[in-house]
């Protein structure tokens, strides 16, 4: 009986990519909410830093909410 090494690896990678995509979208929503409630750009940067988020790491394919 042949052994298929790495058979589940592709499925695992797909699941991990899904988790990363959802995490990135959540981080972008969080940053957007922080920005809406910040007094200025410095306040926004500081609050995001407290949350462990960096502006240059945030990206999303979702259009902005108005």
mmCIF file of N, CA and C in Angstrom:
data_model
loop_
_atom_site.group_PDB
_atom_site.id
_atom_site.type_symbol
_atom_site.label_atom_id
_atom_site.label_comp_id
_atom_site.label_asym_id
_atom_site.label_seq_id
_atom_site.Cartn_x
_atom_site.Cartn_y
_atom_site.Cartn_z
ATOM 1 N N UNK A 1 0.858 -1.171 0.000
ATOM 2 C CA UNK A 1 0.000 0.000 0.000
ATOM 3 C C UNK A 1 0.905 1.236 0.000
ATOM 4 N N UNK A 2 0.762 2.104 -1.009
ATOM 5 C CA UNK A 2 1.630 3.290 -1.074
ATOM 6 C C UNK A 2 1.287 4.294 0.018
ATOM 7 N N UNK A 3 2.308 4.953 0.487
ATOM 8 C CA UNK A 3 2.139 5.980 1.504
ATOM 9 C C UNK A 3 2.187 7.338 0.817
ATOM 10 N N UNK A 4 1.195 8.163 1.071
ATOM 11 C CA UNK A 4 1.133 9.500 0.474
ATOM 12 C C UNK A 4 1.602 10.514 1.504
ATOM 13 N N UNK A 5 2.874 10.793 1.491
ATOM 14 C CA UNK A 5 3.444 11.749 2.428
ATOM 15 C C UNK A 5 3.005 13.158 2.028
ATOM 16 N N UNK A 6 2.530 13.895 3.004
ATOM 17 C CA UNK A 6 2.148 15.281 2.754
ATOM 18 C C UNK A 6 0.764 15.436 2.147
ATOM 19 N N UNK A 7 -0.021 14.356 2.098
ATOM 20 C CA UNK A 7 -1.356 14.436 1.508
ATOM 21 C C UNK A 7 -2.205 15.514 2.189
ATOM 22 N N UNK A 8 -2.198 15.562 3.503
ATOM 23 C CA UNK A 8 -2.986 16.540 4.236
ATOM 24 C C UNK A 8 -2.344 17.913 4.312
ATOM 25 N N UNK A 9 -1.107 18.023 3.881
ATOM 26 C CA UNK A 9 -0.392 19.290 3.982
ATOM 27 C C UNK A 9 -1.070 20.382 3.178
ATOM 28 N N UNK A 10 -1.532 20.080 1.974
ATOM 29 C CA UNK A 10 -2.207 21.082 1.153
ATOM 30 C C UNK A 10 -3.470 21.581 1.815
ATOM 31 N N UNK A 11 -4.247 20.678 2.382
ATOM 32 C CA UNK A 11 -5.472 21.064 3.072
ATOM 33 C C UNK A 11 -5.161 21.929 4.288
ATOM 34 N N UNK A 12 -4.122 21.562 5.000
ATOM 35 C CA UNK A 12 -3.736 22.342 6.182
ATOM 36 C C UNK A 12 -3.311 23.752 5.781
ATOM 37 N N UNK A 13 -2.525 23.842 4.712
ATOM 38 C CA UNK A 13 -2.084 25.156 4.240
ATOM 39 C C UNK A 13 -3.275 26.009 3.809
ATOM 40 N N UNK A 14 -4.252 25.384 3.185
ATOM 41 C CA UNK A 14 -5.446 26.116 2.765
ATOM 42 C C UNK A 14 -6.198 26.644 3.981
ATOM 43 N N UNK A 15 -6.336 25.810 5.005
ATOM 44 C CA UNK A 15 -7.015 26.260 6.229
ATOM 45 C C UNK A 15 -6.252 27.388 6.899
ATOM 46 N N UNK A 16 -4.922 27.260 6.967
ATOM 47 C CA UNK A 16 -4.112 28.314 7.590
ATOM 48 C C UNK A 16 -4.223 29.623 6.825
ATOM 49 N N UNK A 17 -4.255 29.543 5.501
ATOM 50 C CA UNK A 17 -4.401 30.755 4.697
ATOM 51 C C UNK A 17 -5.751 31.401 4.968
ATOM 52 N N UNK A 18 -6.780 30.596 5.154
ATOM 53 C CA UNK A 18 -8.097 31.131 5.495
ATOM 54 C C UNK A 18 -8.087 31.844 6.831
ATOM 55 N N UNK A 19 -7.391 31.257 7.802
ATOM 56 C CA UNK A 19 -7.270 31.884 9.124
ATOM 57 C C UNK A 19 -6.522 33.205 8.997
ATOM 58 N N UNK A 20 -5.441 33.201 8.232
ATOM 59 C CA UNK A 20 -4.660 34.440 8.059
ATOM 60 C C UNK A 20 -5.485 35.525 7.375
ATOM 61 N N UNK A 21 -6.269 35.128 6.389
ATOM 62 C CA UNK A 21 -7.110 36.092 5.673
ATOM 63 C C UNK A 21 -8.149 36.696 6.601
ATOM 64 N N UNK A 22 -8.796 35.853 7.400
ATOM 65 C CA UNK A 22 -9.798 36.364 8.346
ATOM 66 C C UNK A 22 -9.154 37.254 9.401
ATOM 67 N N UNK A 23 -7.960 36.873 9.861
ATOM 68 C CA UNK A 23 -7.247 37.678 10.861
ATOM 69 C C UNK A 23 -6.872 39.044 10.285
ATOM 70 N N UNK A 24 -6.393 39.071 9.054
ATOM 71 C CA UNK A 24 -6.029 40.334 8.419
ATOM 72 C C UNK A 24 -7.254 41.233 8.256
ATOM 73 N N UNK A 25 -8.381 40.640 7.881
ATOM 74 C CA UNK A 25 -9.614 41.421 7.731
ATOM 75 C C UNK A 25 -10.064 41.964 9.083
ATOM 76 N N UNK A 26 -9.968 41.162 10.132
ATOM 77 C CA UNK A 26 -10.355 41.618 11.473
ATOM 78 C C UNK A 26 -9.436 42.742 11.942
ATOM 79 N N UNK A 27 -8.138 42.607 11.699
ATOM 80 C CA UNK A 27 -7.190 43.655 12.086
ATOM 81 C C UNK A 27 -7.489 44.955 11.347
ATOM 82 N N UNK A 28 -7.856 44.852 10.075
ATOM 83 C CA UNK A 28 -8.186 46.047 9.300
ATOM 84 C C UNK A 28 -9.449 46.708 9.845
ATOM 85 N N UNK A 29 -10.458 45.905 10.206
ATOM 86 C CA UNK A 29 -11.673 46.469 10.801
ATOM 87 C C UNK A 29 -11.362 47.138 12.140
ATOM 88 N N UNK A 30 -10.506 46.501 12.922
ATOM 89 C CA UNK A 30 -10.105 47.074 14.212
ATOM 90 C C UNK A 30 -9.403 48.407 13.999
ATOM 91 N N UNK A 31 -8.479 48.447 13.054
ATOM 92 C CA UNK A 31 -7.749 49.688 12.782
ATOM 93 C C UNK A 31 -8.695 50.782 12.308
ATOM 94 N N UNK A 32 -9.666 50.424 11.483
ATOM 95 C CA UNK A 32 -10.630 51.398 10.996
ATOM 96 C C UNK A 32 -11.440 51.968 12.159
ATOM 97 N N UNK A 33 -11.853 51.109 13.080
ATOM 98 C CA UNK A 33 -12.623 51.560 14.243
ATOM 99 C C UNK A 33 -11.780 52.471 15.126
ATOM 100 N N UNK A 34 -10.525 52.086 15.349
ATOM 101 C CA UNK A 34 -9.620 52.918 16.151
ATOM 102 C C UNK A 34 -9.444 54.277 15.481
ATOM 103 N N UNK A 35 -9.253 54.285 14.173
ATOM 104 C CA UNK A 35 -9.057 55.547 13.452
ATOM 105 C C UNK A 35 -10.285 56.451 13.576
ATOM 106 N N UNK A 36 -11.461 55.861 13.520
ATOM 107 C CA UNK A 36 -12.691 56.653 13.623
ATOM 108 C C UNK A 36 -12.846 57.294 15.000
ATOM 109 N N UNK A 37 -12.263 56.691 16.016
ATOM 110 C CA UNK A 37 -12.427 57.193 17.376
ATOM 111 C C UNK A 37 -11.188 57.915 17.912
ATOM 112 N N UNK A 38 -10.157 58.024 17.101
ATOM 113 C CA UNK A 38 -8.925 58.702 17.523
ATOM 114 C C UNK A 38 -9.067 60.205 17.353
ATOM 115 N N UNK A 39 -8.334 60.932 18.183
ATOM 116 C CA UNK A 39 -8.386 62.391 18.096
ATOM 117 C C UNK A 39 -7.514 62.937 16.973
ATOM 118 N N UNK A 40 -6.424 62.224 16.659
ATOM 119 C CA UNK A 40 -5.533 62.633 15.577
ATOM 120 C C UNK A 40 -4.675 61.430 15.166
ATOM 121 N N UNK A 41 -3.791 61.637 14.198
ATOM 122 C CA UNK A 41 -2.974 60.540 13.667
ATOM 123 C C UNK A 41 -2.060 59.936 14.736
ATOM 124 N N UNK A 42 -1.471 60.774 15.575
ATOM 125 C CA UNK A 42 -0.587 60.275 16.632
ATOM 126 C C UNK A 42 -1.366 59.415 17.622
ATOM 127 N N UNK A 43 -2.545 59.863 18.009
ATOM 128 C CA UNK A 43 -3.403 59.096 18.904
ATOM 129 C C UNK A 43 -3.727 57.737 18.277
ATOM 130 N N UNK A 44 -4.042 57.747 16.995
ATOM 131 C CA UNK A 44 -4.364 56.513 16.279
ATOM 132 C C UNK A 44 -3.168 55.555 16.296
ATOM 133 N N UNK A 45 -1.987 56.062 15.963
ATOM 134 C CA UNK A 45 -0.770 55.218 15.964
ATOM 135 C C UNK A 45 -0.524 54.613 17.340
ATOM 136 N N UNK A 46 -0.659 55.430 18.370
ATOM 137 C CA UNK A 46 -0.409 54.940 19.728
ATOM 138 C C UNK A 46 -1.415 53.863 20.132
ATOM 139 N N UNK A 47 -2.680 54.085 19.810
ATOM 140 C CA UNK A 47 -3.703 53.095 20.148
ATOM 141 C C UNK A 47 -3.481 51.787 19.386
ATOM 142 N N UNK A 48 -3.160 51.894 18.100
ATOM 143 C CA UNK A 48 -2.884 50.689 17.315
ATOM 144 C C UNK A 48 -1.669 49.945 17.858
ATOM 145 N N UNK A 49 -0.651 50.703 18.261
ATOM 146 C CA UNK A 49 0.545 50.086 18.842
ATOM 147 C C UNK A 49 0.190 49.334 20.125
ATOM 148 N N UNK A 50 -0.686 49.921 20.943
ATOM 149 C CA UNK A 50 -1.113 49.245 22.169
ATOM 150 C C UNK A 50 -1.809 47.920 21.864
ATOM 151 N N UNK A 51 -2.478 47.870 20.721
ATOM 152 C CA UNK A 51 -3.171 46.646 20.306
ATOM 153 C C UNK A 51 -2.247 45.676 19.569
ATOM 154 N N UNK A 52 -1.010 46.106 19.358
ATOM 155 C CA UNK A 52 -0.063 45.246 18.655
ATOM 156 C C UNK A 52 -0.240 45.276 17.147
ATOM 157 N N UNK A 53 -0.877 46.327 16.632
ATOM 158 C CA UNK A 53 -1.105 46.457 15.194
ATOM 159 C C UNK A 53 -0.238 47.574 14.642
ATOM 160 N N UNK A 54 0.263 47.353 13.426
ATOM 161 C CA UNK A 54 1.058 48.371 12.745
ATOM 162 C C UNK A 54 0.350 48.741 11.457
ATOM 163 N N UNK A 55 0.315 50.022 11.146
ATOM 164 C CA UNK A 55 -0.370 50.480 9.946
ATOM 165 C C UNK A 55 0.186 49.838 8.681
ATOM 166 N N UNK A 56 1.501 49.685 8.598
ATOM 167 C CA UNK A 56 2.083 49.117 7.381
ATOM 168 C C UNK A 56 1.806 47.621 7.241
ATOM 169 N N UNK A 57 1.357 46.964 8.306
ATOM 170 C CA UNK A 57 1.024 45.545 8.242
ATOM 171 C C UNK A 57 -0.440 45.310 7.905
ATOM 172 N N UNK A 58 -1.239 46.367 7.962
ATOM 173 C CA UNK A 58 -2.673 46.221 7.758
ATOM 174 C C UNK A 58 -3.011 46.355 6.279
ATOM 175 N N UNK A 59 -3.829 45.444 5.809
ATOM 176 C CA UNK A 59 -4.330 45.546 4.450
ATOM 177 C C UNK A 59 -5.636 44.769 4.414
ATOM 178 N N UNK A 60 -6.466 45.160 3.483
ATOM 179 C CA UNK A 60 -7.736 44.469 3.326
ATOM 180 C C UNK A 60 -8.223 44.621 1.896
ATOM 181 N N UNK A 61 -8.987 43.682 1.466
ATOM 182 C CA UNK A 61 -9.606 43.759 0.146
ATOM 183 C C UNK A 61 -11.027 44.292 0.251
ATOM 184 N N UNK A 62 -11.461 44.566 1.481
ATOM 185 C CA UNK A 62 -12.809 45.070 1.693
ATOM 186 C C UNK A 62 -12.840 46.566 1.395
ATOM 187 N N UNK A 63 -13.915 47.043 0.767
ATOM 188 C CA UNK A 63 -14.033 48.491 0.554
ATOM 189 C C UNK A 63 -14.311 49.180 1.884
ATOM 190 N N UNK A 64 -13.913 50.442 2.028
ATOM 191 C CA UNK A 64 -14.163 51.159 3.289
ATOM 192 C C UNK A 64 -15.650 51.336 3.510
ATOM 193 N N UNK A 65 -16.039 51.330 4.776
ATOM 194 C CA UNK A 65 -17.429 51.557 5.141
ATOM 195 C C UNK A 65 -17.661 53.043 5.310
ATOM 196 N N UNK A 66 -18.771 53.542 4.827
ATOM 197 C CA UNK A 66 -19.067 54.973 4.946
ATOM 198 C C UNK A 66 -20.178 55.205 5.902
#
